[in-house]
mmCIF file of C-alpha atoms in Angstrom:
data_model
loop_
_atom_site.group_PDB
_atom_site.id
_atom_site.type_symbol
_atom_site.label_atom_id
_atom_site.label_comp_id
_atom_site.label_asym_id
_atom_site.label_seq_id
_atom_site.Cartn_x
_atom_site.Cartn_y
_atom_site.Cartn_z
ATOM 1 C CA MET A 1168 11.153 -11.934 -0.206
ATOM 2 C CA SER A 1169 11.226 -8.197 -0.602
ATOM 3 C CA THR A 1170 11.933 -6.126 2.475
ATOM 4 C CA TYR A 1171 9.571 -3.284 1.607
ATOM 5 C CA LEU A 1172 6.614 -2.212 -0.494
ATOM 6 C CA ARG A 1173 6.612 1.071 -2.402
ATOM 7 C CA LEU A 1174 3.499 3.012 -3.395
ATOM 8 C CA ARG A 1175 3.363 5.930 -5.818
ATOM 9 C CA ALA A 1176 0.453 8.208 -6.605
ATOM 10 C CA VAL A 1177 0.012 8.901 -10.306
ATOM 11 C CA PRO A 1178 -2.457 11.219 -12.054
ATOM 12 C CA PRO A 1179 -4.774 8.959 -14.101
ATOM 13 C CA PRO A 1180 -3.968 10.620 -17.466
ATOM 14 C CA ALA A 1181 -0.246 9.925 -16.921
ATOM 15 C CA LEU A 1182 -0.729 6.266 -15.964
ATOM 16 C CA ARG A 1183 0.368 3.713 -18.568
ATOM 17 C CA ASN A 1184 -0.434 0.017 -18.710
ATOM 18 C CA SER A 1185 3.115 -0.722 -19.784
ATOM 19 C CA THR A 1186 5.538 -2.675 -17.624
ATOM 20 C CA THR A 1187 8.394 -0.631 -19.091
ATOM 21 C CA TRP A 1188 6.685 2.600 -18.031
ATOM 22 C CA LEU A 1189 5.859 1.207 -14.581
ATOM 23 C CA GLU A 1190 9.443 0.034 -14.069
ATOM 24 C CA ARG A 1191 10.717 3.494 -15.016
ATOM 25 C CA LEU A 1192 8.233 5.004 -12.563
ATOM 26 C CA PHE A 1193 10.090 3.288 -9.732
ATOM 27 C CA ASP A 1194 13.602 3.300 -11.214
ATOM 28 C CA ASP A 1195 13.718 7.062 -11.662
ATOM 29 C CA ASP A 1196 14.481 9.395 -8.807
ATOM 30 C CA PRO A 1197 11.526 11.284 -7.312
ATOM 31 C CA GLU A 1198 12.376 14.563 -9.072
ATOM 32 C CA THR A 1199 12.367 12.907 -12.523
ATOM 33 C CA VAL A 1200 9.052 11.237 -11.734
ATOM 34 C CA ARG A 1201 7.607 14.549 -10.567
ATOM 35 C CA HIS A 1202 8.445 16.123 -13.937
ATOM 36 C CA ARG A 1203 7.172 13.173 -15.965
ATOM 37 C CA VAL A 1204 3.818 12.669 -14.221
ATOM 38 C CA GLY A 1205 3.193 16.207 -13.030
ATOM 39 C CA ARG A 1206 3.535 15.531 -9.317
ATOM 40 C CA HIS A 1207 4.830 12.850 -7.062
ATOM 41 C CA ARG A 1208 3.916 11.278 -3.798
ATOM 42 C CA GLU A 1209 5.415 8.110 -2.535
ATOM 43 C CA GLY A 1210 4.805 5.870 0.425
ATOM 44 C CA ALA A 1211 6.689 2.839 1.611
ATOM 45 C CA LEU A 1212 6.045 0.043 4.053
ATOM 46 C CA GLY A 1213 8.959 -1.790 5.647
ATOM 47 C CA LYS A 1214 9.456 -5.496 6.039
ATOM 48 C CA ARG A 1215 6.238 -5.764 8.058
ATOM 49 C CA TYR A 1216 4.041 -5.083 5.016
ATOM 50 C CA LEU A 1217 2.605 -8.623 4.977
ATOM 51 C CA ASP A 1218 1.563 -8.266 8.599
ATOM 52 C CA GLN A 1219 0.178 -4.779 7.909
ATOM 53 C CA GLU A 1220 -1.858 -6.447 5.141
ATOM 54 C CA ARG A 1221 -3.161 -8.926 7.731
ATOM 55 C CA ILE A 1222 -4.457 -6.078 9.871
ATOM 56 C CA TYR A 1223 -6.626 -4.802 7.004
ATOM 57 C CA ALA A 1224 -7.484 -7.865 4.948
ATOM 58 C CA GLY A 1225 -8.250 -9.944 8.027
ATOM 59 C CA ALA A 1226 -10.688 -7.380 9.385
ATOM 60 C CA PRO A 1227 -14.363 -8.293 9.600
ATOM 61 C CA ALA A 1228 -16.185 -7.606 6.336
ATOM 62 C CA HIS A 1229 -17.887 -4.248 5.834
ATOM 63 C CA PRO A 1230 -20.220 -5.104 2.922
ATOM 64 C CA ALA A 1231 -21.310 -1.505 2.317
ATOM 65 C CA GLU A 1232 -17.706 -0.539 1.661
ATOM 66 C CA GLY A 1233 -16.975 -3.372 -0.787
ATOM 67 C CA ARG A 1234 -14.045 -4.661 1.305
ATOM 68 C CA PRO A 1235 -11.611 -1.833 0.469
ATOM 69 C CA GLN A 1236 -9.430 -3.028 3.325
ATOM 70 C CA SER A 1237 -8.214 -5.790 1.012
ATOM 71 C CA GLN A 1238 -6.800 -3.105 -1.311
ATOM 72 C CA VAL A 1239 -4.824 -1.065 1.228
ATOM 73 C CA VAL A 1240 -1.515 -2.912 1.047
ATOM 74 C CA LEU A 1241 -1.401 -5.690 -1.546
ATOM 75 C CA GLY A 1242 -4.602 -5.134 -3.496
ATOM 76 C CA GLY A 1243 -5.023 -3.841 -7.004
ATOM 77 C CA ARG A 1244 -5.054 -5.004 -10.595
ATOM 78 C CA ARG A 1245 -1.927 -6.985 -11.359
ATOM 79 C CA VAL A 1246 0.285 -5.873 -14.229
ATOM 80 C CA PHE A 1247 2.664 -8.734 -14.881
ATOM 81 C CA ARG A 1248 6.242 -8.070 -15.785
ATOM 82 C CA THR A 1249 8.150 -9.563 -18.697
ATOM 83 C CA ASP A 1250 10.141 -11.656 -16.225
ATOM 84 C CA ARG A 1251 7.336 -13.677 -14.610
ATOM 85 C CA HIS A 1252 9.633 -14.465 -11.656
ATOM 86 C CA LYS A 1253 9.440 -10.830 -10.547
ATOM 87 C CA PRO A 1254 6.407 -9.691 -8.569
ATOM 88 C CA PRO A 1255 3.744 -7.889 -10.606
ATOM 89 C CA PHE A 1256 2.915 -4.235 -10.191
ATOM 90 C CA LEU A 1257 -0.402 -3.557 -8.474
ATOM 91 C CA VAL A 1258 -2.568 -0.702 -9.754
ATOM 92 C CA LEU A 1259 -5.518 0.929 -8.022
ATOM 93 C CA THR A 1260 -7.724 3.239 -10.037
ATOM 94 C CA ALA A 1261 -8.477 6.686 -8.664
ATOM 95 C CA ALA A 1262 -11.925 5.432 -7.590
ATOM 96 C CA GLN A 1263 -10.382 2.488 -5.740
ATOM 97 C CA ALA A 1264 -7.841 4.785 -4.070
ATOM 98 C CA ARG A 1265 -10.729 7.018 -2.893
ATOM 99 C CA ARG A 1266 -12.520 3.984 -1.399
ATOM 100 C CA VAL A 1267 -9.335 2.956 0.414
ATOM 101 C CA ALA A 1268 -8.886 6.521 1.689
ATOM 102 C CA ARG A 1269 -12.468 6.506 3.028
ATOM 103 C CA PHE A 1270 -11.924 3.130 4.681
ATOM 104 C CA LEU A 1271 -8.706 4.300 6.363
ATOM 105 C CA ALA A 1272 -10.290 7.581 7.456
ATOM 106 C CA MET A 1273 -13.129 5.719 9.183
ATOM 107 C CA ALA A 1274 -11.125 2.709 10.397
ATOM 108 C CA ASP A 1275 -10.671 2.243 14.115
ATOM 109 C CA PHE A 1276 -7.051 1.110 14.311
ATOM 110 C CA ASP A 1277 -7.502 -0.311 17.805
ATOM 111 C CA ALA A 1278 -10.349 -2.522 16.593
ATOM 112 C CA LEU A 1279 -8.293 -3.668 13.601
ATOM 113 C CA TRP A 1280 -5.341 -4.370 15.902
ATOM 114 C CA ASP A 1281 -7.499 -6.335 18.343
ATOM 115 C CA PHE A 1282 -8.730 -8.519 15.492
ATOM 116 C CA ALA A 1283 -5.165 -9.370 14.309
ATOM 117 C CA ARG A 1284 -3.071 -9.114 17.507
ATOM 118 C CA ASP A 1285 -3.205 -12.781 18.544
ATOM 119 C CA GLU A 1286 -1.749 -13.826 15.204
ATOM 120 C CA LEU A 1287 0.833 -11.021 15.027
ATOM 121 C CA LEU A 1288 2.211 -10.752 18.555
ATOM 122 C CA PRO A 1289 4.103 -14.072 18.602
ATOM 123 C CA ARG A 1290 6.219 -12.780 15.686
ATOM 124 C CA TYR A 1291 7.050 -9.540 17.495
ATOM 125 C CA GLY A 1292 8.037 -10.656 20.981
ATOM 126 C CA GLY A 1293 4.707 -11.670 22.457
ATOM 127 C CA VAL A 1294 2.448 -9.811 24.854
ATOM 128 C CA THR A 1295 5.341 -8.116 26.657
ATOM 129 C CA ALA A 1296 6.379 -6.425 23.398
ATOM 130 C CA GLU A 1297 2.844 -5.397 22.435
ATOM 131 C CA PRO A 1298 3.305 -1.654 23.094
ATOM 132 C CA GLU A 1299 6.268 -1.482 20.686
ATOM 133 C CA ALA A 1300 4.525 -3.632 18.064
ATOM 134 C CA TRP A 1301 1.309 -1.634 18.358
ATOM 135 C CA CYS A 1302 3.242 1.631 17.922
ATOM 136 C CA ALA A 1303 5.047 0.371 14.801
ATOM 137 C CA PHE A 1304 1.830 -0.812 13.144
ATOM 138 C CA ALA A 1305 -0.117 2.279 14.227
ATOM 139 C CA ALA A 1306 2.583 4.523 12.727
ATOM 140 C CA ALA A 1307 2.409 2.619 9.429
ATOM 141 C CA HIS A 1308 -1.388 2.940 9.546
ATOM 142 C CA GLN A 1309 -1.090 6.716 9.954
ATOM 143 C CA GLU A 1310 1.381 6.929 7.056
ATOM 144 C CA LEU A 1311 -0.946 4.916 4.821
ATOM 145 C CA ARG A 1312 -3.912 7.019 5.906
ATOM 146 C CA ALA A 1313 -2.061 10.237 5.019
ATOM 147 C CA PHE A 1314 -0.787 8.861 1.693
ATOM 148 C CA TYR A 1315 -4.228 7.671 0.559
ATOM 149 C CA ALA A 1316 -5.988 10.821 1.818
ATOM 150 C CA GLN A 1317 -3.710 13.073 -0.210
ATOM 151 C CA THR A 1318 -3.914 10.726 -3.192
ATOM 152 C CA ALA A 1319 -7.718 10.758 -3.083
ATOM 153 C CA GLU A 1320 -7.784 14.535 -2.673
ATOM 154 C CA CYS A 1321 -5.747 14.885 -5.889
ATOM 155 C CA GLY A 1322 -7.846 12.260 -7.702
ATOM 156 C CA ASP A 1323 -4.807 10.070 -8.358
ATOM 157 C CA ALA A 1324 -4.376 6.376 -8.980
ATOM 158 C CA VAL A 1325 -1.874 4.262 -7.010
ATOM 159 C CA VAL A 1326 0.858 1.976 -8.309
ATOM 160 C CA LYS A 1327 2.465 -0.482 -5.897
ATOM 161 C CA TRP A 1328 5.723 -2.328 -6.342
ATOM 162 C CA LEU A 1329 7.510 -5.049 -4.405
ATOM 163 C CA PRO A 1330 11.179 -4.745 -5.354
ATOM 164 C CA ALA A 1331 12.576 -8.131 -6.298
#
């Protein structure tokens, strides 16, 4: 299993539906990417990304929002790689990224945490370690919120990658 998840914002006109292009997007250093796609923003979630996904995807449904919480971490259209044993890339359109940004801007992290805490806490030291666990997940939530807000403001799409 991968130890982290990387997210990159990409202007829609620069985005390619090519696994070779997507691999280069993450293989190149940030400065090269900035020159190729016009700008660059990157986010990353550490080894807790599956549990961060649980916080959003496990949240009660918000039908008016079309469940954007399921797109925050591991959602998006899959672009399969030539080597099917490697995880696919996940691509969110600019419209999907805007919906995720709106969801995160309006989300009450404490309510999301309360919904997932009973499942998560045993993996992070139990109730006695809740303050540390809450802080780690809240910090990741703030980083995701900032990444998606800036991405939406620029009208960019998002490409996600789980390094093999």
